Short mmCIF file of C-alpha atoms in Angstrom, two decimals:
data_model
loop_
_atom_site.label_atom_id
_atom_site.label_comp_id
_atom_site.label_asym_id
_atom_site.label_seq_id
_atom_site.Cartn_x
_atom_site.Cartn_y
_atom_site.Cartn_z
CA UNK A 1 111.44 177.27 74.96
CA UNK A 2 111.73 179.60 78.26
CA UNK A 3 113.08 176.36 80.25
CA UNK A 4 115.50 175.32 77.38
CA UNK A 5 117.13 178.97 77.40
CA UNK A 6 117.09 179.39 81.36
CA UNK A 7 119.03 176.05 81.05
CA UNK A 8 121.85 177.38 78.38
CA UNK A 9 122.57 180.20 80.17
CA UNK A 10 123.00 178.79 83.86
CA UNK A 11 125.41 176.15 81.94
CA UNK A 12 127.21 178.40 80.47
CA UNK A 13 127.54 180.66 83.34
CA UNK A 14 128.52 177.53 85.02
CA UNK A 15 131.39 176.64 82.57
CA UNK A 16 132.44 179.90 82.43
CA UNK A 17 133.48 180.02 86.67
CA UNK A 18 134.86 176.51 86.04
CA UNK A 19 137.21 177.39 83.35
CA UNK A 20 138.19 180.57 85.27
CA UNK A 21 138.38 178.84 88.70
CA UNK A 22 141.11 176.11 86.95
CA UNK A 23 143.49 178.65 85.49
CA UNK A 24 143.35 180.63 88.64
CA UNK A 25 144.04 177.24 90.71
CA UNK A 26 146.57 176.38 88.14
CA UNK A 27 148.15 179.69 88.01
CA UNK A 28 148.39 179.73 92.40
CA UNK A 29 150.13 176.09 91.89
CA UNK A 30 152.36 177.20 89.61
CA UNK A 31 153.33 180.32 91.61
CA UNK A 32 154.18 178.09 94.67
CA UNK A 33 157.69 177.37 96.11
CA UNK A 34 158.67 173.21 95.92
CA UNK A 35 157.68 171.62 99.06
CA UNK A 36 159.41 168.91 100.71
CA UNK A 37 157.42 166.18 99.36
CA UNK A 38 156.81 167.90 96.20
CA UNK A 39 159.44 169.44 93.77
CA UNK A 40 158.98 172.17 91.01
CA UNK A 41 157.72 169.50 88.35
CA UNK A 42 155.83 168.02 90.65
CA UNK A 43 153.79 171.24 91.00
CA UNK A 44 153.83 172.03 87.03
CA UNK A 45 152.23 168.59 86.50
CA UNK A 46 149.79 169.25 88.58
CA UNK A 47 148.66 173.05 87.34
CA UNK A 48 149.05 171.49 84.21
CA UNK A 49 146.31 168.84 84.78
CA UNK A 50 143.84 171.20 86.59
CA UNK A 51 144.18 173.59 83.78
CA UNK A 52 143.58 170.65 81.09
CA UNK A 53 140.17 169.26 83.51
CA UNK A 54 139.15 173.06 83.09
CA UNK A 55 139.50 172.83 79.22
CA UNK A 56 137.67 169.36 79.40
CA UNK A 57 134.84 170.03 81.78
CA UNK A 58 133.49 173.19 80.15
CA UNK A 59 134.57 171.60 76.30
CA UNK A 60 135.10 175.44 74.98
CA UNK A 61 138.12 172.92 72.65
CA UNK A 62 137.21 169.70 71.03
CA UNK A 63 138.51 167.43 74.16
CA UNK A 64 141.51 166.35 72.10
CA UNK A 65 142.50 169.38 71.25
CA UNK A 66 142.74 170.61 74.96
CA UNK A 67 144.44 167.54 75.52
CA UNK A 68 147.06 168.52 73.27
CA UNK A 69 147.46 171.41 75.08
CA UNK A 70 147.73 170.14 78.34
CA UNK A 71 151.13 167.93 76.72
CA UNK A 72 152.12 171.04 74.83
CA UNK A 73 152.25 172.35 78.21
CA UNK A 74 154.15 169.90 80.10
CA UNK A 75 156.99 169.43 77.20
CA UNK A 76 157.50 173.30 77.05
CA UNK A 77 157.56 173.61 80.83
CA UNK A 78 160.13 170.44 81.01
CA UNK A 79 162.30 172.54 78.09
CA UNK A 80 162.12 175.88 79.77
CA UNK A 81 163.11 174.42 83.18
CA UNK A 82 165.83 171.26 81.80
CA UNK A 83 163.31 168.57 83.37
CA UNK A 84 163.66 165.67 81.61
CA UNK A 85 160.96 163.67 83.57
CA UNK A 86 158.07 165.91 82.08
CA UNK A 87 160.13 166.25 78.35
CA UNK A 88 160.22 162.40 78.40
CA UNK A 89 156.74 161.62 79.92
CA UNK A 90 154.83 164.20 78.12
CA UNK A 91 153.26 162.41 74.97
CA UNK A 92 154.50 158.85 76.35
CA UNK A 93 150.99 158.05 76.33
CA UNK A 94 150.45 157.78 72.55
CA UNK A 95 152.49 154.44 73.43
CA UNK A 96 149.56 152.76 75.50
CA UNK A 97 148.14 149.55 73.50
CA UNK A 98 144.45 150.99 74.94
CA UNK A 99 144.66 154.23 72.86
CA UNK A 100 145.26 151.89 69.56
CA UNK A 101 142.48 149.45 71.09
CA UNK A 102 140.00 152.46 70.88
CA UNK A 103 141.33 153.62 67.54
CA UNK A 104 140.80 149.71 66.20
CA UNK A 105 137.35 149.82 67.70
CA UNK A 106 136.22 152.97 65.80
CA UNK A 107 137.59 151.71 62.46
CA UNK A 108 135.79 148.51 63.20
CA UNK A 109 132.36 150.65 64.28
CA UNK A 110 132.77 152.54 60.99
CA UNK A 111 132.75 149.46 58.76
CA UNK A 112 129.78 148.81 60.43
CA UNK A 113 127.80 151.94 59.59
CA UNK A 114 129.39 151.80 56.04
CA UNK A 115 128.60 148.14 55.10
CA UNK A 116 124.56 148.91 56.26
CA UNK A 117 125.42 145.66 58.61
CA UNK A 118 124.47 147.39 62.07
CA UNK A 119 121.35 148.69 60.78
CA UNK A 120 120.50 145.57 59.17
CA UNK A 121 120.91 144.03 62.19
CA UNK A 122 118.97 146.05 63.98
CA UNK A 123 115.95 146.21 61.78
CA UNK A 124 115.85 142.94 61.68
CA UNK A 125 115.29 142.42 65.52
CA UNK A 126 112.94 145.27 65.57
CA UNK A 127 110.71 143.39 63.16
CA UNK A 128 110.57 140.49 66.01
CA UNK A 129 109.21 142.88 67.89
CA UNK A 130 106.40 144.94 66.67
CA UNK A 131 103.73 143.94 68.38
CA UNK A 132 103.92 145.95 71.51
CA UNK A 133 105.05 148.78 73.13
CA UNK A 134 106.54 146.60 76.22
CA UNK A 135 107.96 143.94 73.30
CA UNK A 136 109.45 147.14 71.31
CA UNK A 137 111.19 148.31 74.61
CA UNK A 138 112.16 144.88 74.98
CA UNK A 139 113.30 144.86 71.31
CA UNK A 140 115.64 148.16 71.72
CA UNK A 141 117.33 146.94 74.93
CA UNK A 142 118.09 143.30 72.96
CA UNK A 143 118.94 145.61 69.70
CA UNK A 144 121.27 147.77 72.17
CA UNK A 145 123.01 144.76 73.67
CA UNK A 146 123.81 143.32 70.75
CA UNK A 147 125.61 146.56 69.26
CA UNK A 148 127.73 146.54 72.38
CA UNK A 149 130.01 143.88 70.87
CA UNK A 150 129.54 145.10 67.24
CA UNK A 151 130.20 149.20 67.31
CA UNK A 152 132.62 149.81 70.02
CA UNK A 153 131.66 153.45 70.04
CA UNK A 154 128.31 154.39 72.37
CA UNK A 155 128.29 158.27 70.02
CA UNK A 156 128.09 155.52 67.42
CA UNK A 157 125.20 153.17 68.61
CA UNK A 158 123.24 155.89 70.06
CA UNK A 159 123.13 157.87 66.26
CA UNK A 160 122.30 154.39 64.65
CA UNK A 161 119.30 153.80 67.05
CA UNK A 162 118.32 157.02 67.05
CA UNK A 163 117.63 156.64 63.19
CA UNK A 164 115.37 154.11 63.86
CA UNK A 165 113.34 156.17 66.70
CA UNK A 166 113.01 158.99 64.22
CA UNK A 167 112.14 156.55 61.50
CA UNK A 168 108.70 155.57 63.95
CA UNK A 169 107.30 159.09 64.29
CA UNK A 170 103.87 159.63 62.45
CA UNK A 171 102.24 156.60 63.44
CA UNK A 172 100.31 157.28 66.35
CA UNK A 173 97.98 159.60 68.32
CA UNK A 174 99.89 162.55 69.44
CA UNK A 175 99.92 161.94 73.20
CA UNK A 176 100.62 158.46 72.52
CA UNK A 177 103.59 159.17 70.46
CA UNK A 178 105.04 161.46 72.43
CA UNK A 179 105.63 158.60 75.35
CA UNK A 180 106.97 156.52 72.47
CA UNK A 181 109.47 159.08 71.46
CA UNK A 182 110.52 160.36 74.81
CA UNK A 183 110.48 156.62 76.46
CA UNK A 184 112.84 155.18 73.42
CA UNK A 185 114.85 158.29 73.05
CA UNK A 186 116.06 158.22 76.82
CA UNK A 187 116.26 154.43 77.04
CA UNK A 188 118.82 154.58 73.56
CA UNK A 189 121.32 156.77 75.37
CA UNK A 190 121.10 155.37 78.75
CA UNK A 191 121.33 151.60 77.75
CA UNK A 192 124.38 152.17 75.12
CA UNK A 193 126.65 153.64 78.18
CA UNK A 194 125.45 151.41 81.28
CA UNK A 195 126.25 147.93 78.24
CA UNK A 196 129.73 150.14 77.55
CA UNK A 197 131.13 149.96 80.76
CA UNK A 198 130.78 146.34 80.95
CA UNK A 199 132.09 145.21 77.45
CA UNK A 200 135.17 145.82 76.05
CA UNK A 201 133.67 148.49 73.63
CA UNK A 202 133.94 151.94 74.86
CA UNK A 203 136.49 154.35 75.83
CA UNK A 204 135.48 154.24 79.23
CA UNK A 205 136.21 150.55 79.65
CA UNK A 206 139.08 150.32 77.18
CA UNK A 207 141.09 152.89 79.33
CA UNK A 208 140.33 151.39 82.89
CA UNK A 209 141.74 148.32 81.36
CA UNK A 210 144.81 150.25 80.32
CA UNK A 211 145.36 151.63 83.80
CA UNK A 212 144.56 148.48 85.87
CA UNK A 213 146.77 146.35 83.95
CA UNK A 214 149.50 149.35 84.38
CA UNK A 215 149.18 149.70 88.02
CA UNK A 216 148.17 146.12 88.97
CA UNK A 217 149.51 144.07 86.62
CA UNK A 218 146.21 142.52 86.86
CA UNK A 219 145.50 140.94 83.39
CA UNK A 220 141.71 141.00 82.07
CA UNK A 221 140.42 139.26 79.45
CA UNK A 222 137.81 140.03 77.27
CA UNK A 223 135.60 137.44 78.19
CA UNK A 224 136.33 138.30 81.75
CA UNK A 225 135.60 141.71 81.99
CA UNK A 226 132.36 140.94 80.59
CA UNK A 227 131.58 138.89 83.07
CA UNK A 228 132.54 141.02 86.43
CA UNK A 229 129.77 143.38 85.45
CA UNK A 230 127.02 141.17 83.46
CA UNK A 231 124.78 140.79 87.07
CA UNK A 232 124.93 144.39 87.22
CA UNK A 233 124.06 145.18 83.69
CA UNK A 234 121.00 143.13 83.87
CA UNK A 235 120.02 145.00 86.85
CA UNK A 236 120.21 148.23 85.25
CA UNK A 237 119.10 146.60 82.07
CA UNK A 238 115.51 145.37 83.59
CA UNK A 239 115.09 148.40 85.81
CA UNK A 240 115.20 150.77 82.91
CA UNK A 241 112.27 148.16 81.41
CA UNK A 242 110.13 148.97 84.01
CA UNK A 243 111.26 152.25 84.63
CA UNK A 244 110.25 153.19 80.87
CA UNK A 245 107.43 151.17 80.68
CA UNK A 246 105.46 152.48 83.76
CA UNK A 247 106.73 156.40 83.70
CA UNK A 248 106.33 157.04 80.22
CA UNK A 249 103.09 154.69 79.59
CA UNK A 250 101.81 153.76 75.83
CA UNK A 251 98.37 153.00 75.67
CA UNK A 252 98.42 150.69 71.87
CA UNK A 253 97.59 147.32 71.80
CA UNK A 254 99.63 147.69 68.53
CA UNK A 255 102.68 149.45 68.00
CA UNK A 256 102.27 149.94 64.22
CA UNK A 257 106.20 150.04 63.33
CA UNK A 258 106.06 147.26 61.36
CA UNK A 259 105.44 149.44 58.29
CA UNK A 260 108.53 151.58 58.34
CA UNK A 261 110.98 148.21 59.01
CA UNK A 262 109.53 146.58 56.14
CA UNK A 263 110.30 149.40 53.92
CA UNK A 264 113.63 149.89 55.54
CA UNK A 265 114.24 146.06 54.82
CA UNK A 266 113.25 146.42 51.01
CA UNK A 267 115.81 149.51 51.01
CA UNK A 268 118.57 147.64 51.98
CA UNK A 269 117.85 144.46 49.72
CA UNK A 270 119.35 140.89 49.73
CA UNK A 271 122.53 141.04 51.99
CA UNK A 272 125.87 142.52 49.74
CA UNK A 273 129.37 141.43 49.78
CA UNK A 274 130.50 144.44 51.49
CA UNK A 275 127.81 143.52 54.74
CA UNK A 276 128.97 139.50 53.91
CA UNK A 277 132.93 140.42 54.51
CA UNK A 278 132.32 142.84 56.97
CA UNK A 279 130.21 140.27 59.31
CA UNK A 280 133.09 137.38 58.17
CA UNK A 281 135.44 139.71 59.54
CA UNK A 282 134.14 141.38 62.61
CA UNK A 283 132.86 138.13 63.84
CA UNK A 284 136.33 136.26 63.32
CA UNK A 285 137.09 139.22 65.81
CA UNK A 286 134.54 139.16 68.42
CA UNK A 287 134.98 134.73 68.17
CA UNK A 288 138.73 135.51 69.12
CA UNK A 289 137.41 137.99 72.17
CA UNK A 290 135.19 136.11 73.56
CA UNK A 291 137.81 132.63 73.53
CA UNK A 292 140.36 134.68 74.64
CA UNK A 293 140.67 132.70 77.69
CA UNK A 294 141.79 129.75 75.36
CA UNK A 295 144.10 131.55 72.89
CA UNK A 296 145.92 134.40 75.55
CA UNK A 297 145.16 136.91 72.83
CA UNK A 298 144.85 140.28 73.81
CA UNK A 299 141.99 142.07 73.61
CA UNK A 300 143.74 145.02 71.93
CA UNK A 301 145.67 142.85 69.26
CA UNK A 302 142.85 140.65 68.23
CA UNK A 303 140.99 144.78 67.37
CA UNK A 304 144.22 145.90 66.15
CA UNK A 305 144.17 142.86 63.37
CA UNK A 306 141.03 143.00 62.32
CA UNK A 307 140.93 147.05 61.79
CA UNK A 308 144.16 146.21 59.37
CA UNK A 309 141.82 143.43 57.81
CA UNK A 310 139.10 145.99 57.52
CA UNK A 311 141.47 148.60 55.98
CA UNK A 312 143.38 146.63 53.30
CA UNK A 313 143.08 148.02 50.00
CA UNK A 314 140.69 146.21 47.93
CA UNK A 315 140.02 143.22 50.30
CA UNK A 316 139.48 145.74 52.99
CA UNK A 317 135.60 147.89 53.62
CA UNK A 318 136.50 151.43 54.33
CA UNK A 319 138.34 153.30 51.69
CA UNK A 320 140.76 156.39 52.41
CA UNK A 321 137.75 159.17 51.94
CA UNK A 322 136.05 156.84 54.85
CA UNK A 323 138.72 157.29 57.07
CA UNK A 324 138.07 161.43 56.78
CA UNK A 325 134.65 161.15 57.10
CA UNK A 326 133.51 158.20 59.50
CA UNK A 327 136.28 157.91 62.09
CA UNK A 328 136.80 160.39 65.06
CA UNK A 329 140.58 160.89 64.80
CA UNK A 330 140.14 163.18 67.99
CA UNK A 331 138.71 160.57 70.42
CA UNK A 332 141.90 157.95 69.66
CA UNK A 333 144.25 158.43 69.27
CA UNK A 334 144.35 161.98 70.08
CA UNK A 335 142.43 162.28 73.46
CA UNK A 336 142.71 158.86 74.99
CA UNK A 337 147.06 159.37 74.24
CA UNK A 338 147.26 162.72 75.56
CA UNK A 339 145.38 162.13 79.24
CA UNK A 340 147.39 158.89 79.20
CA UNK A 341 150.63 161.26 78.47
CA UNK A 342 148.93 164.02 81.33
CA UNK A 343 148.70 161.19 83.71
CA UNK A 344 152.16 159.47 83.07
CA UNK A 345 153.85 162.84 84.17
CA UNK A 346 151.91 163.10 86.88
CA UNK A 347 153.22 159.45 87.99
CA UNK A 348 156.30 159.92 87.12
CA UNK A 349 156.82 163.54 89.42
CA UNK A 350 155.28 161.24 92.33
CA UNK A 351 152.25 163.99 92.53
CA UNK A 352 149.84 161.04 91.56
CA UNK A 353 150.99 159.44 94.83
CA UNK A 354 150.53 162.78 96.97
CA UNK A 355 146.77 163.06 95.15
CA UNK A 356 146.34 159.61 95.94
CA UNK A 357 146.95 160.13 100.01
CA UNK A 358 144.99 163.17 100.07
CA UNK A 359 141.87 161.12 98.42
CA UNK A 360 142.90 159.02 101.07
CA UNK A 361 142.44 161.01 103.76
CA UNK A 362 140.08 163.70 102.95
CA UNK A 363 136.92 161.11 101.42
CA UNK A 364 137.70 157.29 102.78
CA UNK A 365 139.54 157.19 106.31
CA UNK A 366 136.23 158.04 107.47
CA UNK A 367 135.46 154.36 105.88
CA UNK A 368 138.61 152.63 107.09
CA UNK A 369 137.21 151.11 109.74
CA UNK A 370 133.98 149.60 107.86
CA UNK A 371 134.61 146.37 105.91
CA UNK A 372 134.69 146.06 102.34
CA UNK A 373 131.23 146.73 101.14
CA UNK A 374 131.22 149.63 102.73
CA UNK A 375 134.42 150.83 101.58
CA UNK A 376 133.21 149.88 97.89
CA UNK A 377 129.92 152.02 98.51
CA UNK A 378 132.22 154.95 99.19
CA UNK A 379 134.12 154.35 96.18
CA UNK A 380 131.71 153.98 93.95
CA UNK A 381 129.63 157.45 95.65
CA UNK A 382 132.86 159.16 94.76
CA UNK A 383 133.00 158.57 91.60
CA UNK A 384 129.09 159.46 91.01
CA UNK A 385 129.63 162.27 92.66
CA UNK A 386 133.30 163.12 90.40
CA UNK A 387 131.10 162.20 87.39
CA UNK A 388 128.80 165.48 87.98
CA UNK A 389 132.02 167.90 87.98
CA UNK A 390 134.25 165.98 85.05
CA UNK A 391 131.08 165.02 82.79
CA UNK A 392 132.03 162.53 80.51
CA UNK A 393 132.90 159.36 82.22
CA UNK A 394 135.74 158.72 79.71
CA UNK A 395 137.51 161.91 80.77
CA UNK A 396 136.67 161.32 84.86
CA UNK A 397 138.32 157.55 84.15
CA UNK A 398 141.02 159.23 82.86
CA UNK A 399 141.99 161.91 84.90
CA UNK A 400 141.22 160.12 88.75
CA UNK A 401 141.20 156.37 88.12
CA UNK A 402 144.94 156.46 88.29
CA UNK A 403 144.39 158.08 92.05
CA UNK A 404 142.48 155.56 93.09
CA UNK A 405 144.68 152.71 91.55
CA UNK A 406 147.61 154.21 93.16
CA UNK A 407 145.87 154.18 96.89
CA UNK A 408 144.61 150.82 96.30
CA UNK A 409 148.09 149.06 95.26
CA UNK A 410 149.84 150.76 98.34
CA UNK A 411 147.25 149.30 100.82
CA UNK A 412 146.67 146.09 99.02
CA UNK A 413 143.47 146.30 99.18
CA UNK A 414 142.83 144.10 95.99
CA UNK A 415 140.85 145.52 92.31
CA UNK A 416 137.27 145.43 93.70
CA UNK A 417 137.86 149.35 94.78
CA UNK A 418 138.87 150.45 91.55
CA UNK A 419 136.12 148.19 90.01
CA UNK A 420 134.01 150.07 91.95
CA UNK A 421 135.13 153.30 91.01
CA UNK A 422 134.41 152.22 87.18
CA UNK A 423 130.99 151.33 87.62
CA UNK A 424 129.98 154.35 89.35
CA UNK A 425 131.71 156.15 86.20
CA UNK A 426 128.44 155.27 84.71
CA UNK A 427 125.48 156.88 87.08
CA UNK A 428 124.63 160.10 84.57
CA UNK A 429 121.69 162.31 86.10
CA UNK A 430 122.20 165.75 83.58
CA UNK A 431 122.39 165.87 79.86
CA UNK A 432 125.73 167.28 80.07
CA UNK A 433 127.49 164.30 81.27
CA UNK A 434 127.49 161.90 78.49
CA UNK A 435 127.64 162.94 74.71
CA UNK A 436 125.32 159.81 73.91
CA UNK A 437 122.55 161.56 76.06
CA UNK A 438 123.65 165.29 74.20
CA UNK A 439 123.04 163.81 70.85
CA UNK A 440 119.84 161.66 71.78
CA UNK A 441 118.78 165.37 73.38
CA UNK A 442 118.94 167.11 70.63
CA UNK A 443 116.32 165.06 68.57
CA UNK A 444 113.97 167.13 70.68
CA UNK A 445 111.98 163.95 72.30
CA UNK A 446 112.67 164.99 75.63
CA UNK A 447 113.44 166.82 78.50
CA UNK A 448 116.13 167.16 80.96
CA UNK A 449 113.05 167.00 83.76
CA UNK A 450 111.88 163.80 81.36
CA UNK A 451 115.66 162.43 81.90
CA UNK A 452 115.55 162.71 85.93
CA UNK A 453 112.21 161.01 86.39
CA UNK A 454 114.29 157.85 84.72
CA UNK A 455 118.01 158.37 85.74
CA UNK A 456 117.48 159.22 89.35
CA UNK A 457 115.34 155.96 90.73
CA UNK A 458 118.37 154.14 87.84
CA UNK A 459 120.79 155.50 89.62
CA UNK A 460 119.23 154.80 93.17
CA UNK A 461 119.18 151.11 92.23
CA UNK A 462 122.39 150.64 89.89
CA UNK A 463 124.25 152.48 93.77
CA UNK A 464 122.49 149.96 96.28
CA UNK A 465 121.21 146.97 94.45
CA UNK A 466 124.23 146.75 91.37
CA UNK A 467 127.16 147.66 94.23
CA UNK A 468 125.51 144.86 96.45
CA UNK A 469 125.31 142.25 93.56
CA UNK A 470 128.80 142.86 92.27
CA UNK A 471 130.02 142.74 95.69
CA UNK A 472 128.67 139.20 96.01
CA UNK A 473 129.19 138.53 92.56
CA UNK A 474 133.09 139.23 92.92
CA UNK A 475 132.85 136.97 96.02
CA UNK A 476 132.46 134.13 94.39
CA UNK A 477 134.00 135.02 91.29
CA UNK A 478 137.63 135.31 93.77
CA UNK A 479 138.09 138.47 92.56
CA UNK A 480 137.73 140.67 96.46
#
């Protein structure tokens, strides 16, 4: 109890000189005269943006919400001072086909939870694997994989596994149990966002897209994004196995869950014709994804179809009171269009360009004599090391992957850099940085201590092994 309130108060200390240091930093920008390089909106875009990372690091606001601000901000600065560029830029975002992608993927995650189909599912390959504690480990990580491409939300897939965790308590020894509890509760959280960044189903992944195919004009596929990172994901994937298995130890030659699925099973019945429609519907979608390499569908338009399909009246699965209730209207469109309106400003003033040198020189010239794998090891440190200050991954693609896009196009140095960056978006050491690992958390299973003994050695391996199998992965895929 001592350790849990010692660790509320340093954070919120913490926030508290973060939020103060941005308006302060934002506030010095804003009282500066235009430079050479950098005019007057320039300077606003940036104090703008430093303000907003403030609002999003320490989340006093819902993230949207500060979001909204931060545009607020930029269209009544571009009134007060007759700049069109910031008037015209500063909720251009809400126009990017990724913010609607993210939006189609929540609808489609909700018809999920509403139908019973994703917990169906998942029950049904827990009961395949009952029998041990290593085969129940085994089980989650197949369980978790599989959601990936169903529920394109990780908040999502880590509150419908989590029901299942609870669901197990009571059935063994108390020391026993506890291993269970904490082992499954860590591994839920941790294997929904490593399997997000590498399918098209997360916000973190949906907006890279957006910005690579902005800045690169480099089309990806949903089929191909998949595979840049699948070697990596395995990695991580089979690492947490062991990881799990050996640091948090249950002794039972029997894992008796096989109880609780059977009466979950009963529960739900024979299969309805809301879960029969719903799984018609959603796997029409995920067929189309998957051959998009055949069909030149986009990603975005095949998930903008079927959450239509899924919302028609009558035909459709989720019914007006659903869309209150089961979708997050401020993750998309609300958040993902306002940094995307934040960002286009901030391209538009040139600042993005001026950040982008500065990264240059201040964290990889150092590099720019090494070859490639090195420079991709300093990438993707970066962005572990960015994840720590912006928290949620999402927010940290958001806000620097445009940077990074922007230094890699003017060199030429190809998309394995800003690849890079994306996977490193996903090392998470502290509680605070992902919201899957703040709602598995606060079940009570575990503790932040329980979290490093399993993320650091992750992270260790995901930095040297993953960044060394993509890199040779992406060799022979052509892609560096």
């Amino acid at each position: 109890m001592m350790e849990h309130f010692q660790f509320r108060s340093f954070t919120s200390c913490l926030r508290m000189f973060v939020l103060i240091a941005s308006i302060l930093s934002a506030l010095y920008l804003l009282s500066l005269a235009p430079q050479k390089e950098i005019d007057k909106a320039a300077l606003i875009s940036l104090s703008v943006l430093i303000f907003t990372l403030g609002l999003w690091i320490t989340e006093y606001l819902p993230m949207a919400v500060s979001g909204f601000i931060g545009c607020f901000l930029l269209y009544s600065f571009g009134r007060f001072y007759n700049y069109d560029i910031l008037v015209n830029n500063s909720f251009a975002g809400f126009a990017n086909s990724s913010v609607w992608f993210v939006f189609s993927g929540l609808i489609i995650g909700a018809a999920m939870e509403i139908s019973g189909l994703a917990r169906r599912i998942s029950l049904i390959f827990l009961s395949l694997t009952k029998s041990s504690y290593s085969k129940l480990i085994l089980g989650f990580l197949l369980i978790s994989a599989i959601l990936v491409f169903l529920i394109p939300s990780t908040d999502a897939r880590t509150v419908t596994l989590m029901s299942l965790v609870v669901g197990m308590s009571g059935f063994h020894a108390e020391e026993e149990e506890k291993n269970l509890m904490k082992g499954l509760s860590i591994l839920v959280p941790i294997s929904s966002g490593v399997m997000g960044v590498g399918v098209l189903a997360s916000v973190t992944s949906i907006t890279a897209v957006g910005f690579i195919e902005q800045y690169l004009s480099f089309q990806i596929s949903y089929l191909r994004w998949l595979i840049l990172f699948l070697p990596a994901e395995v990695l991580s994937m089979i690492t947490l196995y062991f990881l799990i298995t050996r640091i948090f130890p249950c002794h039972l030659e029997e894992v008796s869950t096989g109880d609780y699925v059977e009466q979950e099973l009963k529960k739900l019945g024979a299969f309805s014709p809301v879960e029969k429609k719903t799984a018609l519907i959603i796997g029409g979608a995920v067929l189309l994804w998957l051959t998009g390499f055949l069909t030149s569908l986009r990603p975005d338009i095949i998930a903008m179809a079927c959450a239509s399909v899924l919302l028609l009246p009558r035909f459709g699965v989720i019914e007006k009171k659903d869309l209150r209730t089961k979708v997050n209207w401020l993750i998309a469109p609300i958040f993902l269009g306002t940094a995307f309106s934040i960002v286009d400003c901030l391209d538009a003033t040139g600042i993005l360009k001026q950040m982008g040198n500065f990264l240059l020189n201040s964290f990889i010239n150092p590099f720019q004599s090494e070859g490639y794998y090195t420079k991709m090891l300093a990438v993707s440190g970066l962005s572990g090391g960015m994840h720590l200050l912006t928290a949620h991954s999402s927010m940290l693609i958001a806000s620097f992957l445009p940077i990074i896009l922007q230094w890699t196009s003017s060199l030429h140095l190809g998309i394995g850099i800003p690849l890079m960056f994306i996977w490193g978006s996903q090392f998470e050491l502290l509680i605070y940085q992902s919201s899957s690992l703040t709602v598995a958390f606060g079940y009570g299973a575990f503790k932040g201590s329980d979290l490093l003994k399993i993320a650091f050695p992750l992270i260790i391996i995901d930095f040297f092994g993953g960044d060394l199998l993509l890199y040779g992965w992406w060799k022979v895929l052509g892609v560096i």
